[in-house]
Short mmCIF file of C-alpha atoms and ligand atoms in Angstrom, two decimals:
data_model
loop_
_atom_site.label_atom_id
_atom_site.label_comp_id
_atom_site.label_asym_id
_atom_site.label_seq_id
_atom_site.Cartn_x
_atom_site.Cartn_y
_atom_site.Cartn_z
CA UNK Q 1 -31.20 -104.63 -55.63
CA UNK Q 2 -32.63 -102.64 -52.78
CA UNK Q 3 -36.32 -101.94 -53.03
CA UNK Q 4 -37.69 -98.44 -52.85
CA UNK Q 5 -39.51 -97.51 -49.60
CA UNK Q 6 -42.80 -95.84 -50.11
CA UNK Q 7 -44.02 -93.90 -47.10
CA UNK Q 8 -47.68 -92.95 -46.95
CA UNK Q 9 -49.03 -90.04 -44.95
CA UNK Q 10 -52.49 -90.67 -43.39
CA UNK Q 11 -54.65 -87.54 -43.09
CA UNK Q 12 -55.74 -86.19 -46.43
CA UNK Q 13 -53.66 -88.87 -48.28
CA UNK Q 14 -55.30 -92.21 -47.22
CA UNK Q 15 -58.26 -90.98 -45.24
CA UNK Q 16 -60.25 -87.99 -44.20
CA UNK Q 17 -61.98 -88.04 -40.83
CA UNK Q 18 -64.10 -84.91 -41.15
CA UNK Q 19 -62.44 -83.03 -38.31
CA UNK Q 20 -62.48 -85.89 -35.83
CA UNK Q 21 -58.77 -85.45 -34.96
CA UNK Q 22 -59.05 -81.70 -34.34
CA UNK Q 23 -62.23 -82.11 -32.29
CA UNK Q 24 -60.63 -84.79 -30.19
CA UNK Q 25 -57.57 -82.66 -29.53
CA UNK Q 26 -59.76 -79.67 -28.61
CA UNK Q 27 -61.74 -81.92 -26.23
CA UNK Q 28 -58.56 -83.11 -24.48
CA UNK Q 29 -57.00 -79.62 -24.08
CA UNK Q 30 -60.30 -78.26 -22.76
CA UNK Q 31 -60.69 -81.13 -20.29
CA UNK Q 32 -57.08 -81.24 -19.02
CA UNK Q 33 -55.93 -77.61 -19.35
CA UNK Q 34 -59.13 -75.55 -19.63
CA UNK Q 35 -58.14 -74.13 -22.99
CA UNK Q 36 -61.23 -73.59 -25.19
CA UNK Q 37 -61.15 -74.31 -28.91
CA UNK Q 38 -57.45 -75.02 -28.34
CA UNK Q 39 -56.39 -75.73 -31.94
CA UNK Q 40 -58.18 -72.75 -33.41
CA UNK Q 41 -55.71 -70.84 -35.60
CA UNK Q 42 -52.94 -73.46 -34.96
CA UNK Q 43 -51.25 -74.95 -38.00
CA UNK Q 44 -52.41 -78.55 -37.79
CA UNK Q 45 -52.20 -79.96 -41.37
CA UNK Q 46 -48.85 -81.63 -41.81
CA UNK Q 47 -47.71 -80.92 -38.28
CA UNK Q 48 -46.75 -83.70 -35.81
CA UNK Q 49 -49.08 -84.12 -32.84
CA UNK Q 50 -46.18 -83.11 -30.56
CA UNK Q 51 -45.59 -79.85 -32.48
CA UNK Q 52 -49.35 -79.16 -32.27
CA UNK Q 53 -49.13 -79.48 -28.47
CA UNK Q 54 -46.28 -77.00 -28.30
CA UNK Q 55 -48.06 -74.54 -30.56
CA UNK Q 56 -51.38 -74.77 -28.70
CA UNK Q 57 -49.66 -74.20 -25.36
CA UNK Q 58 -47.77 -71.19 -26.81
CA UNK Q 59 -51.18 -69.83 -27.92
CA UNK Q 60 -52.29 -69.81 -24.36
CA UNK Q 61 -49.02 -68.38 -23.06
CA UNK Q 62 -47.48 -71.59 -21.78
CA UNK Q 63 -44.44 -73.66 -22.60
CA UNK Q 64 -45.58 -77.27 -23.27
CA UNK Q 65 -44.01 -79.69 -20.84
CA UNK Q 66 -43.23 -83.14 -22.11
CA UNK Q 67 -44.67 -84.71 -18.89
CA UNK Q 68 -48.13 -83.37 -19.96
CA UNK Q 69 -48.12 -85.29 -23.17
CA UNK Q 70 -49.12 -88.81 -21.90
CA UNK Q 71 -52.33 -87.67 -20.22
CA UNK Q 72 -53.20 -85.42 -23.15
CA UNK Q 73 -52.60 -88.24 -25.60
CA UNK Q 74 -54.63 -90.77 -23.64
CA UNK Q 75 -57.63 -88.35 -23.49
CA UNK Q 76 -57.27 -87.59 -27.19
CA UNK Q 77 -57.18 -91.24 -28.12
CA UNK Q 78 -60.41 -91.99 -26.24
CA UNK Q 79 -62.07 -88.88 -27.72
CA UNK Q 80 -60.87 -89.88 -31.22
CA UNK Q 81 -62.04 -93.47 -30.92
CA UNK Q 82 -65.49 -92.25 -29.82
CA UNK Q 83 -65.74 -90.08 -32.90
CA UNK Q 84 -64.43 -92.73 -35.28
CA UNK Q 85 -67.02 -95.18 -33.90
CA UNK Q 86 -69.36 -93.36 -36.28
CA UNK Q 87 -68.64 -94.86 -39.64
CA UNK Q 88 -69.80 -91.67 -41.41
CA UNK Q 89 -66.69 -89.90 -39.99
CA UNK Q 90 -64.20 -91.87 -42.06
CA UNK Q 91 -63.74 -91.39 -45.73
CA UNK Q 92 -61.33 -93.66 -47.55
CA UNK Q 93 -59.78 -91.71 -50.41
CA UNK Q 94 -59.93 -92.85 -54.05
CA UNK Q 95 -57.77 -95.69 -55.28
CA UNK Q 96 -57.30 -97.32 -51.90
CA UNK Q 97 -56.41 -99.93 -50.93
CA UNK Q 98 -55.63 -100.97 -54.54
CA UNK Q 99 -52.74 -98.47 -54.98
CA UNK Q 100 -51.07 -99.47 -51.66
CA UNK Q 101 -51.24 -103.20 -52.64
CA UNK Q 102 -49.86 -102.44 -56.08
CA UNK Q 103 -46.92 -100.42 -54.63
CA UNK Q 104 -46.19 -103.20 -52.15
CA UNK Q 105 -45.56 -105.55 -55.04
CA UNK Q 106 -42.43 -103.55 -56.15
CA UNK Q 107 -41.54 -101.63 -52.97
CA UNK Q 108 -41.57 -101.69 -49.17
CA UNK Q 109 -44.47 -99.68 -47.85
CA UNK Q 110 -44.81 -97.95 -44.50
CA UNK Q 111 -46.64 -95.15 -42.76
CA UNK Q 112 -44.98 -91.70 -42.26
CA UNK Q 113 -47.31 -89.51 -40.31
CA UNK Q 114 -47.41 -86.78 -37.70
CA UNK Q 115 -49.98 -88.70 -35.83
CA UNK Q 116 -49.13 -90.40 -32.49
CA UNK Q 117 -48.80 -94.07 -33.27
CA UNK Q 118 -51.99 -95.20 -31.61
CA UNK Q 119 -54.03 -92.44 -33.24
CA UNK Q 120 -52.64 -93.49 -36.60
CA UNK Q 121 -53.88 -97.03 -36.01
CA UNK Q 122 -57.29 -95.86 -34.87
CA UNK Q 123 -57.70 -93.94 -38.10
CA UNK Q 124 -56.41 -96.80 -40.26
CA UNK Q 125 -58.68 -99.31 -38.46
CA UNK Q 126 -61.67 -97.09 -39.05
CA UNK Q 127 -60.76 -97.09 -42.76
CA UNK Q 128 -60.02 -100.88 -42.83
CA UNK Q 129 -56.47 -100.08 -44.08
CA UNK Q 130 -54.44 -101.31 -41.10
CA UNK Q 131 -53.57 -104.68 -42.55
CA UNK Q 132 -51.74 -102.96 -45.43
CA UNK Q 133 -49.13 -101.50 -43.13
CA UNK Q 134 -46.77 -103.55 -40.82
CA UNK Q 135 -44.89 -100.54 -39.56
CA UNK Q 136 -44.46 -96.82 -39.68
CA UNK Q 137 -42.92 -93.70 -38.21
CA UNK Q 138 -44.96 -91.36 -36.11
CA UNK Q 139 -44.84 -88.17 -33.97
CA UNK Q 140 -43.01 -90.19 -31.27
CA UNK Q 141 -40.20 -90.87 -33.72
CA UNK Q 142 -39.38 -87.29 -34.66
CA UNK Q 143 -40.65 -84.08 -33.01
CA UNK Q 144 -40.42 -82.24 -36.30
CA UNK Q 145 -41.92 -83.76 -39.40
CA UNK Q 146 -38.64 -83.16 -41.24
CA UNK Q 147 -37.04 -85.85 -39.10
CA UNK Q 148 -39.43 -88.56 -40.22
CA UNK Q 149 -37.65 -89.73 -43.39
CA UNK Q 150 -34.36 -90.45 -41.53
CA UNK Q 151 -36.48 -92.19 -38.85
CA UNK Q 152 -38.06 -94.35 -41.56
CA UNK Q 153 -34.67 -95.30 -43.02
CA UNK Q 154 -33.49 -96.24 -39.53
CA UNK Q 155 -36.51 -98.28 -38.72
CA UNK Q 156 -36.31 -100.07 -42.03
CA UNK Q 157 -32.76 -101.00 -41.16
CA UNK Q 158 -33.84 -102.23 -37.70
CA UNK Q 159 -36.38 -104.48 -39.38
CA UNK Q 160 -33.65 -105.86 -41.70
CA UNK Q 161 -35.00 -104.30 -44.80
CA UNK Q 162 -32.62 -103.11 -47.46
CA UNK Q 163 -34.21 -100.02 -48.97
CA UNK Q 164 -33.02 -97.73 -51.74
CA UNK Q 165 -34.88 -94.58 -52.76
CA UNK Q 166 -37.49 -93.27 -50.40
CA UNK Q 167 -40.73 -91.87 -51.64
CA UNK Q 168 -42.96 -89.71 -49.40
CA UNK Q 169 -46.63 -89.61 -50.42
CA UNK Q 170 -48.59 -86.80 -48.78
CA UNK Q 171 -51.04 -84.02 -49.17
CA UNK Q 172 -49.44 -80.92 -47.87
CA UNK Q 173 -46.48 -78.64 -48.57
CA UNK Q 174 -45.11 -79.94 -45.23
CA UNK Q 175 -44.93 -83.37 -46.80
CA UNK Q 176 -42.84 -82.00 -49.71
CA UNK Q 177 -40.57 -80.19 -47.26
CA UNK Q 178 -40.18 -83.34 -45.18
CA UNK Q 179 -39.29 -85.35 -48.35
CA UNK Q 180 -36.70 -82.77 -49.34
CA UNK Q 181 -35.17 -82.68 -45.87
CA UNK Q 182 -34.75 -86.45 -45.94
CA UNK Q 183 -33.53 -86.72 -49.58
CA UNK Q 184 -36.74 -88.44 -50.61
CA UNK Q 185 -38.91 -88.26 -53.72
CA UNK Q 186 -41.97 -86.13 -53.12
CA UNK Q 187 -45.40 -87.23 -54.33
CA UNK Q 188 -48.48 -85.20 -53.47
CA UNK Q 189 -52.21 -85.68 -53.82
CA UNK Q 190 -54.79 -82.96 -54.02
CA UNK Q 191 -57.23 -84.71 -51.69
CA UNK Q 192 -56.04 -83.08 -48.53
CA UNK Q 193 -55.19 -79.92 -46.74
CA UNK Q 194 -53.02 -77.84 -49.06
CA UNK Q 195 -54.32 -75.98 -52.10
CA UNK Q 196 -53.56 -77.17 -55.58
CA UNK Q 197 -51.57 -73.98 -56.22
CA UNK Q 198 -49.52 -74.15 -53.02
CA UNK Q 199 -48.74 -77.83 -53.77
CA UNK Q 200 -47.58 -76.83 -57.21
CA UNK Q 201 -45.35 -73.99 -55.82
CA UNK Q 202 -43.71 -76.46 -53.46
CA UNK Q 203 -42.39 -78.28 -56.61
CA UNK Q 204 -43.06 -81.92 -55.80
CA UNK Q 205 -41.69 -84.60 -58.07
CA UNK Q 206 -45.24 -85.75 -58.93
CA UNK Q 207 -48.60 -84.10 -58.27
CA UNK Q 208 -51.77 -86.06 -58.63
CA UNK Q 209 -55.44 -85.08 -58.33
CA UNK Q 210 -55.82 -88.35 -56.29
CA UNK Q 211 -54.24 -91.77 -56.00
CA UNK Q 212 -56.85 -93.35 -58.21
CA UNK Q 213 -56.59 -91.03 -61.22
CA UNK Q 214 -52.82 -90.83 -60.76
CA UNK Q 215 -52.13 -94.51 -60.02
CA UNK Q 216 -50.45 -95.22 -63.36
CA UNK Q 217 -47.96 -92.37 -63.04
CA UNK Q 218 -47.36 -93.15 -59.40
CA UNK Q 219 -46.74 -96.79 -59.85
CA UNK Q 220 -44.52 -96.16 -62.85
CA UNK Q 221 -42.45 -93.77 -60.73
CA UNK Q 222 -42.10 -96.39 -57.97
CA UNK Q 223 -41.21 -99.16 -60.42
CA UNK Q 224 -38.61 -96.93 -62.07
CA UNK Q 225 -36.91 -96.25 -58.66
CA UNK Q 226 -36.64 -99.99 -58.10
CA UNK Q 227 -34.83 -100.64 -61.41
MG1 MG B 1 -51.66 -85.23 -44.40
#
């Protein structure tokens, strides 16, 4: 029988980087476009990096041009790496990596994140979680987060994996919306960027205070989907 596919978000779900991502984006926008405090007031949590670029540009009265992305991304990645070189920046959230490893015994696991792929790896490397994920889907794979579940199914197929139910594990109402858009089961943790109340109102299938305290319920859900 096809295994479930469990897709983990990164920021607020696996790790917190104490503003490193936002600071690095701000530095890149300032350096390359002269836009100060570029992400201020921009909806960042749960958004893909490409959507953030569009929204930042709009804030400064510009249309984001795709040809600007590569240079912005390169600057951002250097700025992010510099910040993550400080170990105090990275907080690995409770229950990890134990819960990822336990899920991987009964399911395929992957990343599903709005980060650009190389930014995702920088954050996971800083948290020493990279080796738990062989693959993922990123901002490059779907401009809008709601396209990431179909992208994950597609990539699983490319990798020769036969997957059944898909589970999205995230920390924001955007993760719940993304799961619904892709016909996936939505699991949320209260360790990230949405309030407990807003998460509840988004009606996820399972809401956990964190992946440690909620590990039994989470792993039971995954095991049930595989039966
Ligand atoms: Mg997140």
